[in-house]
PDB file of C-alpha atoms in Angstrom:
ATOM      1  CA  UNK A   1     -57.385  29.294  11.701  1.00 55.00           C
ATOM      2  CA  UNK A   2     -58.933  31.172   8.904  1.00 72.00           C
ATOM      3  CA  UNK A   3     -60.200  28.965   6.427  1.00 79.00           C
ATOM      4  CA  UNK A   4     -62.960  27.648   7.830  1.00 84.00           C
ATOM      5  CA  UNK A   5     -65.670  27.689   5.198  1.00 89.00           C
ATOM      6  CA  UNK A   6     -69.271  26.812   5.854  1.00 92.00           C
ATOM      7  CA  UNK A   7     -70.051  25.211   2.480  1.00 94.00           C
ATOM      8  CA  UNK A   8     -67.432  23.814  -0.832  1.00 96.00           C
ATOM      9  CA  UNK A   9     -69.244  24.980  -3.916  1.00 97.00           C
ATOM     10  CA  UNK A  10     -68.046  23.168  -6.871  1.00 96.00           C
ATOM     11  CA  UNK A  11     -68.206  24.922 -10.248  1.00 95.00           C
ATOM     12  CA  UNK A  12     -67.986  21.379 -12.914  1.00 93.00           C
ATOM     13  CA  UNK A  13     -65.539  22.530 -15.613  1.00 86.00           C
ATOM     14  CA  UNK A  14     -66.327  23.687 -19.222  1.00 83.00           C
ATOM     15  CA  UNK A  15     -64.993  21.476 -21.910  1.00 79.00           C
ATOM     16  CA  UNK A  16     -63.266  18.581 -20.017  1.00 77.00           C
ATOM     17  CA  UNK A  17     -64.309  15.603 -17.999  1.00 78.00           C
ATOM     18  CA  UNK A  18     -65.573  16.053 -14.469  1.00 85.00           C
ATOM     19  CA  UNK A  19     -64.176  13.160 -12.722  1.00 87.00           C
ATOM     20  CA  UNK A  20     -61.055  14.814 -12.113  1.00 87.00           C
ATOM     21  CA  UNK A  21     -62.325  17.784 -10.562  1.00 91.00           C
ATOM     22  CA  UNK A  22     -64.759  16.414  -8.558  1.00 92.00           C
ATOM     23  CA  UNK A  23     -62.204  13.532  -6.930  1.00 91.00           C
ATOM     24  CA  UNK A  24     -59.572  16.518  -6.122  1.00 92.00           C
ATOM     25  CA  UNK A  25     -62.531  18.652  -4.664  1.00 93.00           C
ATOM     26  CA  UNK A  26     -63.850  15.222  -2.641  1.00 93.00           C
ATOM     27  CA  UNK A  27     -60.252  15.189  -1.219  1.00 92.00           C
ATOM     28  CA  UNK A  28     -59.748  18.862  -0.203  1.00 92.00           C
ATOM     29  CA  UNK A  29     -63.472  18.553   1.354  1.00 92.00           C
ATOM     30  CA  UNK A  30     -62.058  15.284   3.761  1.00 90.00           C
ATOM     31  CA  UNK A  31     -59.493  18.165   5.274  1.00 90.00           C
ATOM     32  CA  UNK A  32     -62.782  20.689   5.699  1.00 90.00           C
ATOM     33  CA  UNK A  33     -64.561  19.104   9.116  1.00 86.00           C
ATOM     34  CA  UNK A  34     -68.084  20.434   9.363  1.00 87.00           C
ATOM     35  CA  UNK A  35     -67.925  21.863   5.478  1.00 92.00           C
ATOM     36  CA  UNK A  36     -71.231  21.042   3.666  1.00 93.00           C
ATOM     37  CA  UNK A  37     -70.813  20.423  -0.412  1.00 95.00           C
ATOM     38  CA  UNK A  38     -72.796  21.566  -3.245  1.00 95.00           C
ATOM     39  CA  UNK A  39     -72.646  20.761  -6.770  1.00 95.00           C
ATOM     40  CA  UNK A  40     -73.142  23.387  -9.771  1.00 95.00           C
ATOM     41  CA  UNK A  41     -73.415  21.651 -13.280  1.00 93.00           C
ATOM     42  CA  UNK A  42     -74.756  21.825 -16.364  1.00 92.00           C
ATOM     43  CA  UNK A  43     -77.049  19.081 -18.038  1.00 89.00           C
ATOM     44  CA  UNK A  44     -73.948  18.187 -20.300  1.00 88.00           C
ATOM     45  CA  UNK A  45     -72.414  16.919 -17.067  1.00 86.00           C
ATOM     46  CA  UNK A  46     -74.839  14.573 -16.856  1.00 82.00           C
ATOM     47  CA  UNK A  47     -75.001  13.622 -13.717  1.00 80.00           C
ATOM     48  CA  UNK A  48     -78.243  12.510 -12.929  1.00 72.00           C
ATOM     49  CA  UNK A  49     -76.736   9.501 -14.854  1.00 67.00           C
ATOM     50  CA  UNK A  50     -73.865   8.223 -14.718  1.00 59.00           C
ATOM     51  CA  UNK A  51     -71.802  10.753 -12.151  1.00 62.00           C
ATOM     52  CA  UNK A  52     -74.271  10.239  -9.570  1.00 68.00           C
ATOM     53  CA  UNK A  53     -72.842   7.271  -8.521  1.00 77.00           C
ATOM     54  CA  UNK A  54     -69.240   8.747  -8.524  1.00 80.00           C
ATOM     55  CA  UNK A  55     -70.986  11.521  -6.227  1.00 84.00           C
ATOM     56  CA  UNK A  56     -71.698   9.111  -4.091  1.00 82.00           C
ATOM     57  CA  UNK A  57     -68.689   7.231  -3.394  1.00 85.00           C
ATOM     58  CA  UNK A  58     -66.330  10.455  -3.688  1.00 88.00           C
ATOM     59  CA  UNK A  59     -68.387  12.928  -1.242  1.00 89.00           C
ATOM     60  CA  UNK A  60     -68.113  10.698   2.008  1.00 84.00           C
ATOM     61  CA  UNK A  61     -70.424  13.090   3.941  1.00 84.00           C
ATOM     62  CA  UNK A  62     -72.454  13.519   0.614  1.00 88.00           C
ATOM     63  CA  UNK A  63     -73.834  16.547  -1.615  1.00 91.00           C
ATOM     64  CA  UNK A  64     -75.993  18.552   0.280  1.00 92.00           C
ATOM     65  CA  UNK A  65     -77.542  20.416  -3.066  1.00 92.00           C
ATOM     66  CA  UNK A  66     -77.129  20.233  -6.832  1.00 91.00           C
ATOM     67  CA  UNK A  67     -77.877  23.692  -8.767  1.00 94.00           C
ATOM     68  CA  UNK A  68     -78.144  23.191 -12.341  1.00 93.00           C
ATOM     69  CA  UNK A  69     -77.748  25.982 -15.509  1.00 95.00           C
ATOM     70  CA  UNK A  70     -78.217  25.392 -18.934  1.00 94.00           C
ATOM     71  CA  UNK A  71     -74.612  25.347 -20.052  1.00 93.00           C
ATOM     72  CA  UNK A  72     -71.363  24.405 -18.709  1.00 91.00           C
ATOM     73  CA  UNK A  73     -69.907  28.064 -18.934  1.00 90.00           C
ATOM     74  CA  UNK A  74     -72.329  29.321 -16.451  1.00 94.00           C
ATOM     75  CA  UNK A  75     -71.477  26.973 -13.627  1.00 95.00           C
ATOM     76  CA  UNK A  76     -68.706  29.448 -12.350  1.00 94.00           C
ATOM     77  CA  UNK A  77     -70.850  32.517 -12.471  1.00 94.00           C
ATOM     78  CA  UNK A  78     -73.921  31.056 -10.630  1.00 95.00           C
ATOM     79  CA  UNK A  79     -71.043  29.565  -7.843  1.00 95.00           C
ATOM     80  CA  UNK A  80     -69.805  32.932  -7.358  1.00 94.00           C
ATOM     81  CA  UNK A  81     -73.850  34.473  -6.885  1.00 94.00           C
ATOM     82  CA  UNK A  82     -74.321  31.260  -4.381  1.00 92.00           C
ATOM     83  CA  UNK A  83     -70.996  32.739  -2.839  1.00 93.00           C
ATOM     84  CA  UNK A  84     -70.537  34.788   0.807  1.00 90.00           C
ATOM     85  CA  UNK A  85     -67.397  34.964   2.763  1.00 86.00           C
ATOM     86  CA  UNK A  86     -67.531  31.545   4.248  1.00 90.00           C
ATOM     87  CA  UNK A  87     -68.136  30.201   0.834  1.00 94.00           C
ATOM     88  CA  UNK A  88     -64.902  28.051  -0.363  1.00 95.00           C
ATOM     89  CA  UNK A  89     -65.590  27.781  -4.803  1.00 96.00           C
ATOM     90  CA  UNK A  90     -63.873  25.449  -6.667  1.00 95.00           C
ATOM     91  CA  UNK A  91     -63.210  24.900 -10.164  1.00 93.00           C
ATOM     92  CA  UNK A  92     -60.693  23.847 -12.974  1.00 90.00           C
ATOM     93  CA  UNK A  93     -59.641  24.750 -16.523  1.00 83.00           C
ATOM     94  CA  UNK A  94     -61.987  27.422 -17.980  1.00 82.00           C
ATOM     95  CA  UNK A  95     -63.396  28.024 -15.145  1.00 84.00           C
ATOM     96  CA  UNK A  96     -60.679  29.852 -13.732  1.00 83.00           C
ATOM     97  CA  UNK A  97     -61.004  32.504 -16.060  1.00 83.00           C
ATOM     98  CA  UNK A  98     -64.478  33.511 -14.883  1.00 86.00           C
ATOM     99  CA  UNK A  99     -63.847  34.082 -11.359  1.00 87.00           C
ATOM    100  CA  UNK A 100     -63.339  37.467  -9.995  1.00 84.00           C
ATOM    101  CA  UNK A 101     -60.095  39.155  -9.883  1.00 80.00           C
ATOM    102  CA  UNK A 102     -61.246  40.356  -6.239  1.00 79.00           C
ATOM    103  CA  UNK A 103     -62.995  37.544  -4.983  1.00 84.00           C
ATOM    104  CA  UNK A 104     -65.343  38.003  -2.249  1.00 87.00           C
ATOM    105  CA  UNK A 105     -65.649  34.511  -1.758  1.00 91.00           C
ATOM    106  CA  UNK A 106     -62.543  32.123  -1.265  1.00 93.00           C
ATOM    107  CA  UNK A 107     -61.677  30.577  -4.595  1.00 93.00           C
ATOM    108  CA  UNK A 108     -59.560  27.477  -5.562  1.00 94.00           C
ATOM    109  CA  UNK A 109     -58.429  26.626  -8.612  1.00 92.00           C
ATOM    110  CA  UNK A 110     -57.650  22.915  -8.580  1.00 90.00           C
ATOM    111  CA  UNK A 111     -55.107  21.829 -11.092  1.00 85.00           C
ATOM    112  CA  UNK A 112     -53.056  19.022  -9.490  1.00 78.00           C
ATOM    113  CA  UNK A 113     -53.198  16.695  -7.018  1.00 83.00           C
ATOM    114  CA  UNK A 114     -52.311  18.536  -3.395  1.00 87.00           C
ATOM    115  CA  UNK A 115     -49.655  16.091  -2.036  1.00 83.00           C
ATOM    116  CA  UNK A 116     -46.494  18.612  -2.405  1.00 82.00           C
ATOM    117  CA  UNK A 117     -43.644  18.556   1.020  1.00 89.00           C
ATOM    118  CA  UNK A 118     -44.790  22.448   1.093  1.00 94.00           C
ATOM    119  CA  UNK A 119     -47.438  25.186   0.243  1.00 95.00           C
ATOM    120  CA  UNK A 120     -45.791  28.627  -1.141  1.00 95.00           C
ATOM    121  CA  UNK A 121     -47.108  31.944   0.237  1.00 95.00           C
ATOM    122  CA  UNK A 122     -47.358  34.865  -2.220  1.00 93.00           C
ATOM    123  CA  UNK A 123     -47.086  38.112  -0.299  1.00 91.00           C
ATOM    124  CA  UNK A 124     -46.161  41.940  -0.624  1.00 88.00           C
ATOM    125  CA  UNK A 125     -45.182  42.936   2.426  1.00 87.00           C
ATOM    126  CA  UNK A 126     -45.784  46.554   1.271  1.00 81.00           C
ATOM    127  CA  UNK A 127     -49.095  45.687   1.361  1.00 79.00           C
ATOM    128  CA  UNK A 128     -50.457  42.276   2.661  1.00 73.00           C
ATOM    129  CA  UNK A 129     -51.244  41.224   6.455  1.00 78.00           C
ATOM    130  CA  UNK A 130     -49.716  37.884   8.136  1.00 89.00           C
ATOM    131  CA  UNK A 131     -53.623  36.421   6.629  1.00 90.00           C
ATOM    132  CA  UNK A 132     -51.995  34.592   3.618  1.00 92.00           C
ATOM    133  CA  UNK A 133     -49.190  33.092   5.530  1.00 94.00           C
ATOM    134  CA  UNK A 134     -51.636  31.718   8.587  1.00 93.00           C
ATOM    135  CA  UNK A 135     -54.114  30.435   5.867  1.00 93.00           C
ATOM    136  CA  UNK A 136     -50.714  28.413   3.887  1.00 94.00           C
ATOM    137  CA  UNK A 137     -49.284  28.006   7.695  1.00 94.00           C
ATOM    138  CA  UNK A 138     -53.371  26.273   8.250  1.00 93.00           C
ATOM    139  CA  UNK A 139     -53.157  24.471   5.208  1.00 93.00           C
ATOM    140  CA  UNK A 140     -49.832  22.880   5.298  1.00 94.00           C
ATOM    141  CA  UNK A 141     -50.793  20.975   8.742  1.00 92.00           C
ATOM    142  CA  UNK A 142     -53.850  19.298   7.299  1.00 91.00           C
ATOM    143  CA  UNK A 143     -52.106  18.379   4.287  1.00 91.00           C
ATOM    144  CA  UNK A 144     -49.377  16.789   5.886  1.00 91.00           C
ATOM    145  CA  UNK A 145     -46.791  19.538   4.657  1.00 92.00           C
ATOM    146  CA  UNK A 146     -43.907  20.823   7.043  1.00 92.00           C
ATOM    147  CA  UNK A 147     -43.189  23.844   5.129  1.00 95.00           C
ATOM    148  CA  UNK A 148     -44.572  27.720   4.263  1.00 96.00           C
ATOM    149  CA  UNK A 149     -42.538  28.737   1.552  1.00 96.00           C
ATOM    150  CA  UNK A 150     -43.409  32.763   1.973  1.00 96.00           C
ATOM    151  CA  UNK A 151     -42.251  33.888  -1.467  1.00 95.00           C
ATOM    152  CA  UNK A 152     -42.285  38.018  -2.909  1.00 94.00           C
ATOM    153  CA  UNK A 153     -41.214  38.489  -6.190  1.00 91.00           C
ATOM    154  CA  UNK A 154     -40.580  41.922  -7.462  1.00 88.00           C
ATOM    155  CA  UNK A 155     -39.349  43.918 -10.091  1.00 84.00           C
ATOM    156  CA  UNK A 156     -37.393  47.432  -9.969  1.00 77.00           C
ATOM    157  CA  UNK A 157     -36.080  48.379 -13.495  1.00 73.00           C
ATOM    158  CA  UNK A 158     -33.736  50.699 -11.562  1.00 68.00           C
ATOM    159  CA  UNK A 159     -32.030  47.715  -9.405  1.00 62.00           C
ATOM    160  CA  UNK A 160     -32.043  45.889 -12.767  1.00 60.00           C
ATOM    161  CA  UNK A 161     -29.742  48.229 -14.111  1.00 66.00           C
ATOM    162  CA  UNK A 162     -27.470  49.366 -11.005  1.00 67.00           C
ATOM    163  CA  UNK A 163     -26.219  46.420  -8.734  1.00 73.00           C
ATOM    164  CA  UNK A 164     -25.850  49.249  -5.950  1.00 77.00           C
ATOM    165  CA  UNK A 165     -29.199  50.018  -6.637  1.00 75.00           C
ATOM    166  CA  UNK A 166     -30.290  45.823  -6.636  1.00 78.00           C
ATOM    167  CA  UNK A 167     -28.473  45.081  -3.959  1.00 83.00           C
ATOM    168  CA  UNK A 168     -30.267  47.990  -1.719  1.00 85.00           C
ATOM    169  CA  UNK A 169     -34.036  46.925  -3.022  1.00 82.00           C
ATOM    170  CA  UNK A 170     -32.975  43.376  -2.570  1.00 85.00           C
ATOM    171  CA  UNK A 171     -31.761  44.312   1.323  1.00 89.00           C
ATOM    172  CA  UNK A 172     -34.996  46.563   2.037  1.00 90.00           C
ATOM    173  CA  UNK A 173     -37.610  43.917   0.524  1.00 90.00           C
ATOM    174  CA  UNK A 174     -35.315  41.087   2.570  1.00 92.00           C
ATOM    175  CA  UNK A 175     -36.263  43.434   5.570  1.00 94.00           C
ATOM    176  CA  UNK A 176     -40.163  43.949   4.994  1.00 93.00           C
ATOM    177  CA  UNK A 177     -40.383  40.423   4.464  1.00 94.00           C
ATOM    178  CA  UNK A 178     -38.738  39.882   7.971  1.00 94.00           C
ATOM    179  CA  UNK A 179     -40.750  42.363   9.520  1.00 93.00           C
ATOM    180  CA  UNK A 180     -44.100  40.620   8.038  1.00 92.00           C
ATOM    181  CA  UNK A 181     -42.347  36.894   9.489  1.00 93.00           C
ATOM    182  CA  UNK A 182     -42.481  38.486  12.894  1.00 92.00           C
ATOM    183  CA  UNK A 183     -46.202  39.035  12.692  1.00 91.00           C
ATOM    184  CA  UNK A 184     -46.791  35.217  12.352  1.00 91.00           C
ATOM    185  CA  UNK A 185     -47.397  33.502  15.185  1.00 88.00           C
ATOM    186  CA  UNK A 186     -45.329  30.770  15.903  1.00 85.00           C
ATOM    187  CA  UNK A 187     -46.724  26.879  14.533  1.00 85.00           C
ATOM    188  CA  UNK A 188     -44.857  23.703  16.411  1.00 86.00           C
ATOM    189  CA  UNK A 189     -45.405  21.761  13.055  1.00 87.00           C
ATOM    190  CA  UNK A 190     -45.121  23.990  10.233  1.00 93.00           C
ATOM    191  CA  UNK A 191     -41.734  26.247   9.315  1.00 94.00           C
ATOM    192  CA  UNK A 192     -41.900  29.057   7.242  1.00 95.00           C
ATOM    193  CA  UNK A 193     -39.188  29.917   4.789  1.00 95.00           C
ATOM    194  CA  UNK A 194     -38.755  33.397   3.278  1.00 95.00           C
ATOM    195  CA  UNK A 195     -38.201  33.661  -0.556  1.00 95.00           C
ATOM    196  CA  UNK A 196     -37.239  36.406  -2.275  1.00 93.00           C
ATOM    197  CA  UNK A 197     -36.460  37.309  -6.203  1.00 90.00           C
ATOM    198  CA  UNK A 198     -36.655  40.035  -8.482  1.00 88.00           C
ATOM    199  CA  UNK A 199     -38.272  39.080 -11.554  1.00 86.00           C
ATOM    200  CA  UNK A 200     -39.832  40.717 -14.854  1.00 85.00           C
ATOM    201  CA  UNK A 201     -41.933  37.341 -14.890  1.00 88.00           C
ATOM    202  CA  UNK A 202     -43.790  36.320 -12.193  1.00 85.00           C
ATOM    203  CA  UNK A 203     -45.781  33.688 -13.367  1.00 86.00           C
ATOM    204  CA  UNK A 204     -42.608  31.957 -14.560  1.00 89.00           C
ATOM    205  CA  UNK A 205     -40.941  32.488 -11.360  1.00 91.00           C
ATOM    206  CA  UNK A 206     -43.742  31.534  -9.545  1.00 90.00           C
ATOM    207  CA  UNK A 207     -43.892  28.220 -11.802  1.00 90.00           C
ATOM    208  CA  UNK A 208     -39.937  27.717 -11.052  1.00 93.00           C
ATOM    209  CA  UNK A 209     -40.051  27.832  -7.411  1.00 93.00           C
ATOM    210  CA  UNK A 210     -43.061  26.131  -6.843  1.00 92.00           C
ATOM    211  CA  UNK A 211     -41.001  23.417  -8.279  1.00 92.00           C
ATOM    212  CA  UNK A 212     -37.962  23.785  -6.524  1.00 94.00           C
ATOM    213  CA  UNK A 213     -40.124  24.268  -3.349  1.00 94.00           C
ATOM    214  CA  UNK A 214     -42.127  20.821  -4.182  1.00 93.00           C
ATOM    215  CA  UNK A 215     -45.580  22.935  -3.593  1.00 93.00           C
ATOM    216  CA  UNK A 216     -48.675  21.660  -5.189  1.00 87.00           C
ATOM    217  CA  UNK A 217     -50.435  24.285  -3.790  1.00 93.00           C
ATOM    218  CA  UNK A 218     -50.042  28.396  -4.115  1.00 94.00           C
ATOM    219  CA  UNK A 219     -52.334  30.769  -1.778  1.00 94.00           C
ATOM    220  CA  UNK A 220     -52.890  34.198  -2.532  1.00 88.00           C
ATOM    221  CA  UNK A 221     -51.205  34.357  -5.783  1.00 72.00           C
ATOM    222  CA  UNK A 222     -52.557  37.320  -8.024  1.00 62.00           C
ATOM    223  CA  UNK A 223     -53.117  34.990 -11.237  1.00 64.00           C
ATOM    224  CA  UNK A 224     -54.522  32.074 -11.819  1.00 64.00           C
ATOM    225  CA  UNK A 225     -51.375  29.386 -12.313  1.00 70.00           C
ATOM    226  CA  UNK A 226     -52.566  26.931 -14.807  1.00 69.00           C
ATOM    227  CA  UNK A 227     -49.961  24.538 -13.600  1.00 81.00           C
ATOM    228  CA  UNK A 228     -50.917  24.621  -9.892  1.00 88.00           C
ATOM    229  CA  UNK A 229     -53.544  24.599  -7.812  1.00 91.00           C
ATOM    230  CA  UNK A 230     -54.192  28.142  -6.495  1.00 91.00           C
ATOM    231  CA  UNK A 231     -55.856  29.536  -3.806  1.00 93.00           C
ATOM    232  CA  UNK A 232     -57.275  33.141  -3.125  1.00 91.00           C
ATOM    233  CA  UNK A 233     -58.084  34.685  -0.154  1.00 90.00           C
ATOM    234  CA  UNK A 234     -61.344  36.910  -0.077  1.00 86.00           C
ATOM    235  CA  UNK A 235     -60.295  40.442  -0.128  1.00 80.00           C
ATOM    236  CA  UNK A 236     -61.686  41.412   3.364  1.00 75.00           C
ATOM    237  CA  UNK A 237     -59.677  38.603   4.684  1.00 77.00           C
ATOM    238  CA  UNK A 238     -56.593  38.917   2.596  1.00 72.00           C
ATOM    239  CA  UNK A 239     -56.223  42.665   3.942  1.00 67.00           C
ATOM    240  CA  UNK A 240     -57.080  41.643   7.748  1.00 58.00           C
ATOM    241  CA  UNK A 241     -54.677  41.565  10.476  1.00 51.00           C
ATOM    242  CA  UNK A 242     -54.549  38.332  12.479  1.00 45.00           C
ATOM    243  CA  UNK A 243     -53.984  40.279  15.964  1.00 47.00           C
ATOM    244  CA  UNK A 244     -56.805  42.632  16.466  1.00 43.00           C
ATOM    245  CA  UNK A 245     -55.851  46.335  16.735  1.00 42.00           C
ATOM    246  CA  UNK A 246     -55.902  48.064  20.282  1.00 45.00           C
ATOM    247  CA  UNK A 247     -58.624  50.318  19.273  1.00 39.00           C
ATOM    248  CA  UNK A 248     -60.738  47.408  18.363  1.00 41.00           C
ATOM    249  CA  UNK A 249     -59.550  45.412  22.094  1.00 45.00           C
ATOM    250  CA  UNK A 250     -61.290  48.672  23.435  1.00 42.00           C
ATOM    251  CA  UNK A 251     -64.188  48.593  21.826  1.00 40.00           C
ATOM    252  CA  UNK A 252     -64.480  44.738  22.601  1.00 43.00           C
ATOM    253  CA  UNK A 253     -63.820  45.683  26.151  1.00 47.00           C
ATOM    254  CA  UNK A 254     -66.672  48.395  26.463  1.00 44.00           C
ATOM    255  CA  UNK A 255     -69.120  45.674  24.633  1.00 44.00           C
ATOM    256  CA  UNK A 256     -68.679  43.285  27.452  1.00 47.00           C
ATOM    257  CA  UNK A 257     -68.377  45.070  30.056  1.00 50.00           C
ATOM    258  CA  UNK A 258     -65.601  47.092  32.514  1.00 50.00           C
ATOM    259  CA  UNK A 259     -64.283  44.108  33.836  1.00 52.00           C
ATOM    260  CA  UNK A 260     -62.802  43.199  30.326  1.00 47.00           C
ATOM    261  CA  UNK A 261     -61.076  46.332  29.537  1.00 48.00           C
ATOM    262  CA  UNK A 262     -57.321  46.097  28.398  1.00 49.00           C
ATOM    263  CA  UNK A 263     -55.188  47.338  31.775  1.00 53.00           C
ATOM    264  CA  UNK A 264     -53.391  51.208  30.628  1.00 49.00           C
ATOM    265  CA  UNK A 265     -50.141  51.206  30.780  1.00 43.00           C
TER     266      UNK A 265
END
């Protein structure tokens, strides 16, 4: 399990209601036992009027702080000072804009409700650890979803112009992507699906498949989908392992004591 955050920072949106934002946020906070809830807003947000009492009846384990700034624009960039690793921020809309590319907190763009049949992966197995897939793989079981739809889009203008060429990236990136499903440990209740497409436009891939995948939810995607909620991993996490190296078994080993040392083969 690797989303485990210790505290849900919401970040009230810039230039549209906050009802919304804070209902979807209540809901993703029910499937986040032990996660403590803090508020940033502006005065404009009002809510030491009427929102208080939606606070109070959408939080079911309450708000444990509210952290105000003068304008609405500013809630984001305070969230992501209040921000460490187990730090989950969430915003909508604008707000999206003004998080960091390279987050060092995780960050979740709510857009839609989260009630899809699946929760799409983006990796590069070139690059990524099993982390993203675990986290949807996590996700999908409290959210009632049975699927992991692991999804790499790429583009090669090369295999764009030669189908000998295509069908040999296509057939390699196939492979890495099996190679990165073998990393995953198994998961009784979740499946996960590989899905892979060349494609000059992600975003509009992305957008496509989510659809065709019936996911309301995209983790570790690179942009910030303005028609789907979007989650991204911290960068520390995003390019961890889930399986600790050998090196690092050793060193656990001499930490607590002989006894623990990994048998040589």
């Amino acid at each position: 399990m690797l989303l485990q955050p210790d505290r849900l920072v919401v970040c009230l949106p810039d230039g549209e209601p906050a009802e919304a934002l804070l209902v979807e946020a209540a809901r993703f906070a029910d499937h986040l036992p032990g996660c403590g809830v803090e508020i940033v807003a502006a005065p404009v947000h009002g809510l030491h009027d009427a929102a208080r009492g939606l606070l109070r009846s959408t939080f079911r384990r309450g708000v444990d702080n509210i952290h105000l700034v003068p304008t609405a624009n500013e809630t984001v960039d305070l969230g992501v000072q209040l921000a460490d690793r187990s730090t989950l921020i969430v915003t909508r809309g604008r707000g999206g804009q003004r998080l960091p590319k390279r987050p060092e907190a995780w960050t979740l763009m709510l857009q839609t409700p989260i009630d899809g049949r699946s929760v799409m992966a983006i990796v590069d197995p070139l690059q990524d650890t099993p982390a993203t897939i675990v986290t949807a793989m996590d996700l999908a079981e409290r959210l009632g979803a049975s699927r992991v739809v692991a999804c790499h889009l790429y583009f090669d203008e090369g295999a764009a112009a030669n189908d000998a060429w295509e069908r040999r990236a296509s057939e390699e990136r196939t492979e890495a992507v099996g190679i990165l499903l073998a990393r995953v440990p198994a998961h009784d209740a979740v499946t996960v699906v590989p899905r892979i497409e060349q494609s000059p436009w992600p975003e509009r891939s992305l957008l496509r498949i989510a659809t065709e995948e019936g996911a309301s939810l995209v983790v570790g995607s690179p942009t910030r989908l303005v028609e789907i909620s979007t989650l991204c991993l911290p960068e520390a996490i995003a390019r961890r392992s889930t399986q600790p190296s050998a090196l690092r078994a050793l060193w656990d080993g001499l930490l607590d004591g002989p006894e623990s040392l990994p048998a040589l083969s």
